[in-house]
Tab-separated table of C-alpha atoms and ligand atoms in Angstrom:
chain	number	residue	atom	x	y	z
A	1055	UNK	CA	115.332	89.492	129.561
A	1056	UNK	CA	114.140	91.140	125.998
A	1057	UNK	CA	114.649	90.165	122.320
A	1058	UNK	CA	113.819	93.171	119.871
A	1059	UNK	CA	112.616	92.276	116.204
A	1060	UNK	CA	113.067	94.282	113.171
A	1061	UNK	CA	110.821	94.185	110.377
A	1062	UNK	CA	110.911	95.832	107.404
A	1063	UNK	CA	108.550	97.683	105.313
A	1064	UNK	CA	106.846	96.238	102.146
A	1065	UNK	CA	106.322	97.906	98.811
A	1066	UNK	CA	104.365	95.962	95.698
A	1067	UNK	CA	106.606	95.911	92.465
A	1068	UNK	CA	103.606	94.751	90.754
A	1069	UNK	CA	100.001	94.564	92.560
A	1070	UNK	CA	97.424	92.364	90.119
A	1071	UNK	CA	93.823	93.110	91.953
A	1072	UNK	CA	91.475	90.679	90.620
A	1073	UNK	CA	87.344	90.671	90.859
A	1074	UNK	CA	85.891	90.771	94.856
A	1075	UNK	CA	85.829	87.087	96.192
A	1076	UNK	CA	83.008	86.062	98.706
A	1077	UNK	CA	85.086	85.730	101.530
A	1078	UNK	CA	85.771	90.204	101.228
A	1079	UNK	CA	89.104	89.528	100.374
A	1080	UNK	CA	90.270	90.132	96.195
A	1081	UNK	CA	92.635	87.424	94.592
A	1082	UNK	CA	96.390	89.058	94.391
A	1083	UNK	CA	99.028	88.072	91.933
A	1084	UNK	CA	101.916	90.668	93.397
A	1085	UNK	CA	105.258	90.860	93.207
A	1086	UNK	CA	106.362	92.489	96.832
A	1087	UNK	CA	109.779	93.437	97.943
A	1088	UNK	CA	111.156	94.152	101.742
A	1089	UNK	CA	112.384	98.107	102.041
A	1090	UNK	CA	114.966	99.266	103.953
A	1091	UNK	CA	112.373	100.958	106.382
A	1092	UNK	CA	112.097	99.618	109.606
A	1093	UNK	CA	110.143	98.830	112.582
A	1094	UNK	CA	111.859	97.341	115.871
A	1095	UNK	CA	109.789	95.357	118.446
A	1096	UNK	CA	111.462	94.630	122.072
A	1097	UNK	CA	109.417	92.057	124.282
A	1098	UNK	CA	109.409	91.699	127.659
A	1099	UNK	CA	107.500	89.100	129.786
A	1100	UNK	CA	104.825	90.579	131.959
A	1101	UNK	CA	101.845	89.877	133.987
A	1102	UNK	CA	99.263	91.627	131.560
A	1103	UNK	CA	99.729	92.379	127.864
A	1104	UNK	CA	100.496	95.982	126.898
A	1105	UNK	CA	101.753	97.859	124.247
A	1106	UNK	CA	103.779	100.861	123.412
A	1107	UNK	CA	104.935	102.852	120.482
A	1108	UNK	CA	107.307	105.448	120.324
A	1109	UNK	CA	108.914	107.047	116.860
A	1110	UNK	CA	111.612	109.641	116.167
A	1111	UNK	CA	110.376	110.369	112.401
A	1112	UNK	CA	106.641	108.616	112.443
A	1113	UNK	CA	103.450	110.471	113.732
A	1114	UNK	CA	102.504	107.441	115.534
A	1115	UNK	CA	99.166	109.470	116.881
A	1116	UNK	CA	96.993	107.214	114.569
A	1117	UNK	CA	98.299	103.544	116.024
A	1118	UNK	CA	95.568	101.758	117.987
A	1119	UNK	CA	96.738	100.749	121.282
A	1120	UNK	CA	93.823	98.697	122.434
A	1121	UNK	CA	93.072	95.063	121.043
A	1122	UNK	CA	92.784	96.084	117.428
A	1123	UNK	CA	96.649	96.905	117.972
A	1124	UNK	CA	97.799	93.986	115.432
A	1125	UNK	CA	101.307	93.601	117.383
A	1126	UNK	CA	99.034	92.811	120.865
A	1127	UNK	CA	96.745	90.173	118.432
A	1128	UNK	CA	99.765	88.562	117.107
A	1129	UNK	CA	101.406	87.670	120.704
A	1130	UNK	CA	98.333	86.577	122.066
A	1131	UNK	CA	97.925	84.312	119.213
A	1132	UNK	CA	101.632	82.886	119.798
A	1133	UNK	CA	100.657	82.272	123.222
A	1134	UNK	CA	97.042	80.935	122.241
A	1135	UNK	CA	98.191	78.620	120.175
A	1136	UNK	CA	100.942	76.759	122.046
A	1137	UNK	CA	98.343	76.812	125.181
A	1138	UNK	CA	100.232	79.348	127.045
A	1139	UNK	CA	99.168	81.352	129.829
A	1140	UNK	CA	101.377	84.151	129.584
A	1141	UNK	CA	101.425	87.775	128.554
A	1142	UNK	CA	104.501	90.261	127.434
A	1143	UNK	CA	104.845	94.036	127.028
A	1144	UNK	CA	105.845	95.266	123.468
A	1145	UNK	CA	107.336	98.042	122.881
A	1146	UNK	CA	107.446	98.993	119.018
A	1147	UNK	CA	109.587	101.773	117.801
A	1148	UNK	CA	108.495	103.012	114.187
A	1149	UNK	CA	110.446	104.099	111.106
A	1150	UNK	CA	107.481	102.925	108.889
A	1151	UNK	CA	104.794	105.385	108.239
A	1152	UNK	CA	101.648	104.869	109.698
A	1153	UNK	CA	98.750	103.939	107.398
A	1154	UNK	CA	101.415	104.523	104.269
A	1155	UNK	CA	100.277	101.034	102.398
A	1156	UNK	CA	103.831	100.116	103.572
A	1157	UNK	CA	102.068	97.338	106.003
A	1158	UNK	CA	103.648	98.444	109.061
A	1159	UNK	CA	101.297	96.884	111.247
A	1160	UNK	CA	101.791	93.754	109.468
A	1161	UNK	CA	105.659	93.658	109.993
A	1162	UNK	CA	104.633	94.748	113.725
A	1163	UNK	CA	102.682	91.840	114.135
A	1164	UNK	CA	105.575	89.596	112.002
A	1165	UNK	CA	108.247	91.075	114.355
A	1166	UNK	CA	105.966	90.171	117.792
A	1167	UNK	CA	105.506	86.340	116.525
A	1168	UNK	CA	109.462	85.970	116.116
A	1169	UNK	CA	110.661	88.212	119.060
A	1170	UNK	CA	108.426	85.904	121.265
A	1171	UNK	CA	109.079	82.498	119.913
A	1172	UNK	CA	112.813	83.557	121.041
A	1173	UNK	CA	112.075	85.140	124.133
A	1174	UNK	CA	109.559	81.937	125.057
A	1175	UNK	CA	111.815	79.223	122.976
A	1176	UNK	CA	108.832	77.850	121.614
A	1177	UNK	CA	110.585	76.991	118.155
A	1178	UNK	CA	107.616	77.043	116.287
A	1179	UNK	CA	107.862	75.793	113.030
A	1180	UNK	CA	108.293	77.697	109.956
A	1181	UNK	CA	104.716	76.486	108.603
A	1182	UNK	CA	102.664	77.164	111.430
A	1183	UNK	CA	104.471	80.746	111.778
A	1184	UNK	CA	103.408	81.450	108.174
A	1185	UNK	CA	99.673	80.009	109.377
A	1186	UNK	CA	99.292	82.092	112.254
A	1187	UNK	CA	100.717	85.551	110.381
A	1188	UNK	CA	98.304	84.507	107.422
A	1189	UNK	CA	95.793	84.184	110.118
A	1190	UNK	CA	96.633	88.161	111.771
A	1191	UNK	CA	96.571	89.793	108.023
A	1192	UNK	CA	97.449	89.428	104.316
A	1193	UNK	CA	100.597	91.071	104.363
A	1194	UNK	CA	102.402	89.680	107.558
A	1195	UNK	CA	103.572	86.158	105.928
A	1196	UNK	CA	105.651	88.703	103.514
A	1197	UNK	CA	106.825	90.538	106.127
A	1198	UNK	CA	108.742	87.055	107.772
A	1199	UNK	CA	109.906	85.821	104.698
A	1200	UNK	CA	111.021	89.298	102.971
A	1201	UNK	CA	113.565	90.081	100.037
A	1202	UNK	CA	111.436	89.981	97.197
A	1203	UNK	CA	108.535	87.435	96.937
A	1204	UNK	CA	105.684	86.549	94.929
A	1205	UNK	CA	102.347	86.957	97.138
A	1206	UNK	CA	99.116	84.664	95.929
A	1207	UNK	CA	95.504	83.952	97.618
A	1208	UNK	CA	94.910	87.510	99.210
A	1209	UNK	CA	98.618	87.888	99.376
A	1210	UNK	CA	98.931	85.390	102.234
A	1211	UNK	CA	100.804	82.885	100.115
A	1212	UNK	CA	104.802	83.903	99.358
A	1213	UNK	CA	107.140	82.297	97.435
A	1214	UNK	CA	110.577	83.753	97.823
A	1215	UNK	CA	112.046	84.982	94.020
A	1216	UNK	CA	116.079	84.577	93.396
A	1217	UNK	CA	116.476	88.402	92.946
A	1218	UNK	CA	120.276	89.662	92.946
A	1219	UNK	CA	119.229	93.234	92.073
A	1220	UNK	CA	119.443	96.018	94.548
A	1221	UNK	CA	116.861	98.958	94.111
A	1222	UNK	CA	116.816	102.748	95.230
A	1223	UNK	CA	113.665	104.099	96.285
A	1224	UNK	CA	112.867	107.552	96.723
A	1225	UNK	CA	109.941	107.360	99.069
A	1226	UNK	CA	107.270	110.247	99.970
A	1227	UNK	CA	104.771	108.852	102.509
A	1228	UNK	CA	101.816	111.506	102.239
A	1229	UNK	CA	100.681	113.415	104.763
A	1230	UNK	CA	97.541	111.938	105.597
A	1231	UNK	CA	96.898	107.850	105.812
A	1232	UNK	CA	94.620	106.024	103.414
A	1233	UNK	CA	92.135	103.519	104.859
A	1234	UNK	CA	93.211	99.934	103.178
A	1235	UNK	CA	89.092	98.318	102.714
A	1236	UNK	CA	87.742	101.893	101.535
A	1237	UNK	CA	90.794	101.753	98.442
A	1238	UNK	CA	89.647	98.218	97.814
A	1239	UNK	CA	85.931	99.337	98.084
A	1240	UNK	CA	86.494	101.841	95.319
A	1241	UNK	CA	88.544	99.747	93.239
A	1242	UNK	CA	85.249	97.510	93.155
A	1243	UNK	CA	83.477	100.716	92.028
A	1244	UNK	CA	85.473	100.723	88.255
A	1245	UNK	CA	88.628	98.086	88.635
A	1246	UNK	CA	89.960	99.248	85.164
A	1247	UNK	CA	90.032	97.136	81.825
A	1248	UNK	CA	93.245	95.492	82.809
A	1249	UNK	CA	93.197	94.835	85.931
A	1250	UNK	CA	93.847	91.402	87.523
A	1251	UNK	CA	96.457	90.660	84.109
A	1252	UNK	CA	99.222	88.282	85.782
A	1253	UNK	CA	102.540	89.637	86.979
A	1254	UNK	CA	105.141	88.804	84.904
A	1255	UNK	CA	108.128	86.152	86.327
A	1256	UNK	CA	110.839	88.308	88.359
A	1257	UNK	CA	114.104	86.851	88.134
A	1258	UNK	CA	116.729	89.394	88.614
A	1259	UNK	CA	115.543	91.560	86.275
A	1260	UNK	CA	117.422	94.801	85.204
A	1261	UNK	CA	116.511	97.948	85.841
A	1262	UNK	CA	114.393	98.496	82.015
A	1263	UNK	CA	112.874	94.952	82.891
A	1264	UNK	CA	111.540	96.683	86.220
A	1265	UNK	CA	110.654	100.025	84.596
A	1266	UNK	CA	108.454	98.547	82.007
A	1267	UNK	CA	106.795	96.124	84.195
A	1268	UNK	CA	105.900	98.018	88.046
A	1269	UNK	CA	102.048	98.196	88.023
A	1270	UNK	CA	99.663	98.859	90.837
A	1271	UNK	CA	96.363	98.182	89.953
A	1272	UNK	CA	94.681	100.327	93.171
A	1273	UNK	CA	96.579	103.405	92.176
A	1274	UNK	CA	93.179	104.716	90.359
A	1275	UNK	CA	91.624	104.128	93.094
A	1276	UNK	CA	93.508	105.800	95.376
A	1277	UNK	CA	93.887	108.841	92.781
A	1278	UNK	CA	90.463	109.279	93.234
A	1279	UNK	CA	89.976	108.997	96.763
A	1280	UNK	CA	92.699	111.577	97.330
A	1281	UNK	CA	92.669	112.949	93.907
A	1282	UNK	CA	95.760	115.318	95.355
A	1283	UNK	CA	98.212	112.474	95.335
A	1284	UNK	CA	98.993	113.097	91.454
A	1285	UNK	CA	100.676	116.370	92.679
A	1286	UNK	CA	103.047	113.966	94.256
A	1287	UNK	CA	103.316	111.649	91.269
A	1288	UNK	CA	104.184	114.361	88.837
A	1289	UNK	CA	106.620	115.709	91.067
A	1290	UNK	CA	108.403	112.315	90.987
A	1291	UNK	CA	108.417	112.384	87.687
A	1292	UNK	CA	109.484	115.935	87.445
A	1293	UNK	CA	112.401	115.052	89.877
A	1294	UNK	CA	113.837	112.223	87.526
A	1295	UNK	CA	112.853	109.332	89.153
A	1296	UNK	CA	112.922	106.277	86.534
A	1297	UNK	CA	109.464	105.504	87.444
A	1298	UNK	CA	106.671	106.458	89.785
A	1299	UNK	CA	104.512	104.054	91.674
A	1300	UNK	CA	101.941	104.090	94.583
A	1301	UNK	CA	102.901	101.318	97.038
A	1302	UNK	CA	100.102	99.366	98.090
A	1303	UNK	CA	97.106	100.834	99.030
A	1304	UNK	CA	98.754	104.333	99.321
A	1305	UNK	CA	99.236	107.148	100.178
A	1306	UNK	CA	102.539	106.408	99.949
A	1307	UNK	CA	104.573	106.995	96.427
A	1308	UNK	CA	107.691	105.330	95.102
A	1309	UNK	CA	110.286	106.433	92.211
A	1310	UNK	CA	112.696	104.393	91.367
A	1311	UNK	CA	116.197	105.606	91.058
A	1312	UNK	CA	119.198	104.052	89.164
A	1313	UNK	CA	121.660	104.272	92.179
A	1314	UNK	CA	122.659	106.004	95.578
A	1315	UNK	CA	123.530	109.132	93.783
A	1316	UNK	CA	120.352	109.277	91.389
A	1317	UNK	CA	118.552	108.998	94.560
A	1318	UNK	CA	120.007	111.632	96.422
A	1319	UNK	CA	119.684	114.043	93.654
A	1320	UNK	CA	115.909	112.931	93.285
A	1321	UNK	CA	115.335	113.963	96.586
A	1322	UNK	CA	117.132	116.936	96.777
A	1323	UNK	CA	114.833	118.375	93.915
A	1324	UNK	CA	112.152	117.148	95.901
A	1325	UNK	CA	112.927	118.572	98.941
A	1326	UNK	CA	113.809	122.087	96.516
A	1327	UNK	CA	110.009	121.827	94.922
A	1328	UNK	CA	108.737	121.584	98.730
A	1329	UNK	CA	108.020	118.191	99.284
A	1330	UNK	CA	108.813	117.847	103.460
A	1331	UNK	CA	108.713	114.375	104.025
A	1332	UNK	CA	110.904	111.862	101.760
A	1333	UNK	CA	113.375	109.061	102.255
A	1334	UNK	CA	114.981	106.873	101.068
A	1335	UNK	CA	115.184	103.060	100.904
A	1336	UNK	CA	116.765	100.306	99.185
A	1337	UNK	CA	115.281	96.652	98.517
A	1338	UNK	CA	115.552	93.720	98.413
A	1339	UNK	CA	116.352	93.632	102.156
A	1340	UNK	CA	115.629	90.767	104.914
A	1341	UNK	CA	112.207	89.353	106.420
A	1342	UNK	CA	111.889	90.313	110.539
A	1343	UNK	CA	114.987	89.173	112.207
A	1344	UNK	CA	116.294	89.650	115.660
A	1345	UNK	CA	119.094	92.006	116.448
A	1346	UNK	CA	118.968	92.268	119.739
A	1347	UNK	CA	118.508	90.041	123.268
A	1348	UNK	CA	118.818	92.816	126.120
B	2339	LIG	O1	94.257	91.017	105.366
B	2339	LIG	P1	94.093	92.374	105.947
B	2339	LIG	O2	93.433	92.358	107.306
B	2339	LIG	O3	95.369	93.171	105.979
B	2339	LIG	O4	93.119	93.169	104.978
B	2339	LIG	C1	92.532	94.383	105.339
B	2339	LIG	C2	91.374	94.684	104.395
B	2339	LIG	O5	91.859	94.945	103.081
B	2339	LIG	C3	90.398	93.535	104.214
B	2339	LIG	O6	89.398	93.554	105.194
B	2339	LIG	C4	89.818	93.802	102.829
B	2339	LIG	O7	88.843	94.807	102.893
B	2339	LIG	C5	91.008	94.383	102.092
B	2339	LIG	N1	91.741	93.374	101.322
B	2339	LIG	C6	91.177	92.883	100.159
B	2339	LIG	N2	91.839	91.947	99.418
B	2339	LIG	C7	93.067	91.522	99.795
B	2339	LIG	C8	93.677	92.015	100.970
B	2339	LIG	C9	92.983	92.955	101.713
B	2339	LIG	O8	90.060	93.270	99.784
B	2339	LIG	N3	93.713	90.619	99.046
């Protein structure tokens, strides 16, 4: 008996970085939205906890495998905190890129939580889900709840936002991963004279309401850790996209098209100019959710 997860990835409509806080961890105001970029988790009981992850499209040669593995923390935490003595394989299968600022581990780790609860029939509540994936990273609440939310605290905190909208993303996830804490550590080094401003309310906006308001305040930073990304953000902008953002922490780079067709074309020109890797992804879409009991 298995149950296998999906979880999607998460981009940051708006990211609002305020001033280092004493715990390590900066104060977010960010709008985040679910993207239609997936990871699957099956679990299986077992006598020892293991892990596995396989992709068709992912170079998956950077995952950690051992106990910093953040799907492995999250279903020993399940079982920790219902007083559990019992361990599962999980076998993740990636469509996220690896260290993208996409949070893959995080919806990983949100997929684990709800494939065990099933597999287990714990029914944990809703709350205490949200407390232990608060507990594993910033990111993995979103990565339950999904569509598009509004993230507080250090992002742990989500509020779902009515959003009837339905983006196109033209999505190049960069070559080589970007290190989350060293992006934040340079951000600390010159945060910019507006950084931290609040994110505006996001209520179904339309497309010009999203153009003029998509902000990420680590994108200097990451432009000059890896000053080379700007090649990829002026070739977003060269290939139409409506607007051109880094998502999260980076590498990763997002332009927004105005439909299926816009997006196509977007990445066709890409793909012409010599960009390899792009896809594409619409959003909102929904938080982890089983699709399978094998
Ligand atoms: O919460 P998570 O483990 O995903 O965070 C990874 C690292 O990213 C933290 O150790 C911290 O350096 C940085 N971070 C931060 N402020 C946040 C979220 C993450 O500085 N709000």
């Amino acid at each position: 008996m298995g149950v296998t997860v999906r979880a999607p990835a998460k981009i940051n409509l708006v990211l609002s970085v305020g001033p280092l806080r004493d715990d390590g961890y900066h104060p977010l105001d960010t709008i985040y939205q679910a993207i239609s970029l997936y990871d699957d988790v099956t679990v299986t009981d077992a006598e020892e906890w293991s892990v596995e992850v396989t992709s068709a499209d992912v170079d998956v040669t950077d995952v950690p495998l051992d106990e910093r593995n953040l799907a492995l923390r999250a279903g020993r935490l399940l079982a920790d905190h219902h007083g559990l003595d019992r361990a599962a394989k999980v076998s993740v299968t990636k469509g996220i890129p690896v260290a993208g600022g996409m949070a893959g581990g995080s919806a990983d780790a949100a997929a684990t939580l709800v494939a065990l609860d099933r597999l287990w029939e714990l029914h944990t509540p809703d709350r205490e889900m949200l407390a232990l994936a608060a507990q594993l990273g910033s990111d993995v609440p979103f990565a339950l709840v999904g569509g598009t939310a509004r993230g507080g605290g250090r992002g742990e905190l989500v509020t779902s936002v009515p959003d009837e909208s339905s983006l196109w993303w033209v999505v190049v996830p960069g070559a080589e991963g970007l290190s989350t804490p060293e992006v934040y550590a340079e951000f600390d080094v010159a945060p910019g004279s507006d950084a931290g401003a609040p994110a505006p309310g996001w209520e179904t906006p339309d497309l010009a309401d999203i153009v003029r308001a998509l902000r990420n305040d680590l994108e200097p930073a990451a432009l000059r850790l890896r000053p080379e990304l700007a090649e990829t953000r002026d070739a977003l902008h060269a290939a139409g996209a409506r607007a051109v953002l880094l998502s999260g922490s980076g590498p990763t780079y997002l332009g927004l098209a105005a439909d299926r067709h816009d997006a196509h074309d977007i990445l066709d020109r890409l793909v012409r100019r010599g960009v390899s890797d792009v896809r594409i992804a619409t959003g909102p879409v929904a938080g982890a959710h089983v699709v399978e009991y094998v």
